[in-house]
XYZ file of C-alpha atoms in Angstrom:
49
model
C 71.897 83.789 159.918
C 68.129 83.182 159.741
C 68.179 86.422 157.234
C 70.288 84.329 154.480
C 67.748 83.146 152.454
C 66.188 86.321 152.140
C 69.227 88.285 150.879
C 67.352 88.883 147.764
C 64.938 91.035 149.446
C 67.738 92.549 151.687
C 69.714 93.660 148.563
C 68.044 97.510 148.303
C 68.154 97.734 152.097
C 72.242 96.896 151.184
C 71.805 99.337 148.689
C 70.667 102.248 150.442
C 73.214 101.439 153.432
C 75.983 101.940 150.702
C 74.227 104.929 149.669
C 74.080 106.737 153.539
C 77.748 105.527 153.955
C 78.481 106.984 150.910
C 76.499 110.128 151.889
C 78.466 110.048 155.507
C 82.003 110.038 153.550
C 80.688 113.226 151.570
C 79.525 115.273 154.619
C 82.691 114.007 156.585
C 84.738 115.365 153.753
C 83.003 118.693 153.403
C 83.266 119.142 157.089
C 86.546 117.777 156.928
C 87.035 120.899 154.101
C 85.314 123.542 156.009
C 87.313 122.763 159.535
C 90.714 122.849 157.451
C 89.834 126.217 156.047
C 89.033 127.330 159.428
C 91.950 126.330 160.680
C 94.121 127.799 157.957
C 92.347 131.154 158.409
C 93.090 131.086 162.349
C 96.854 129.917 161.478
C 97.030 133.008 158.933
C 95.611 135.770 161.490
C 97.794 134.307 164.453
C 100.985 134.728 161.977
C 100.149 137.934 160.381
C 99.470 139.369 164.067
């Protein structure tokens, strides 16, 4: 609570929190992407076989 009156100076700190969350969603959603195609490719072989 001590850190209140210096949430002016926090505020790019806040900032580039946001950012690496933001960052996190993207690279969960590519790997999200990459691990569906995987998975569809498996699905395909295992049906065509």
């Amino acid at each position: 609570m001590a850190a209140e009156p210096t949430s002016n100076t926090d505020s790019p700190v806040d900032f580039n929190r946001a950012k690496e969350d933001y960052s996190l969603l993207i690279t969960m959603l590519k790997w999200g992407a990459v691990t569906a195609l995987i998975i569809g490719f498996l699905v395909m072989i295992i049906l065509a076989s």
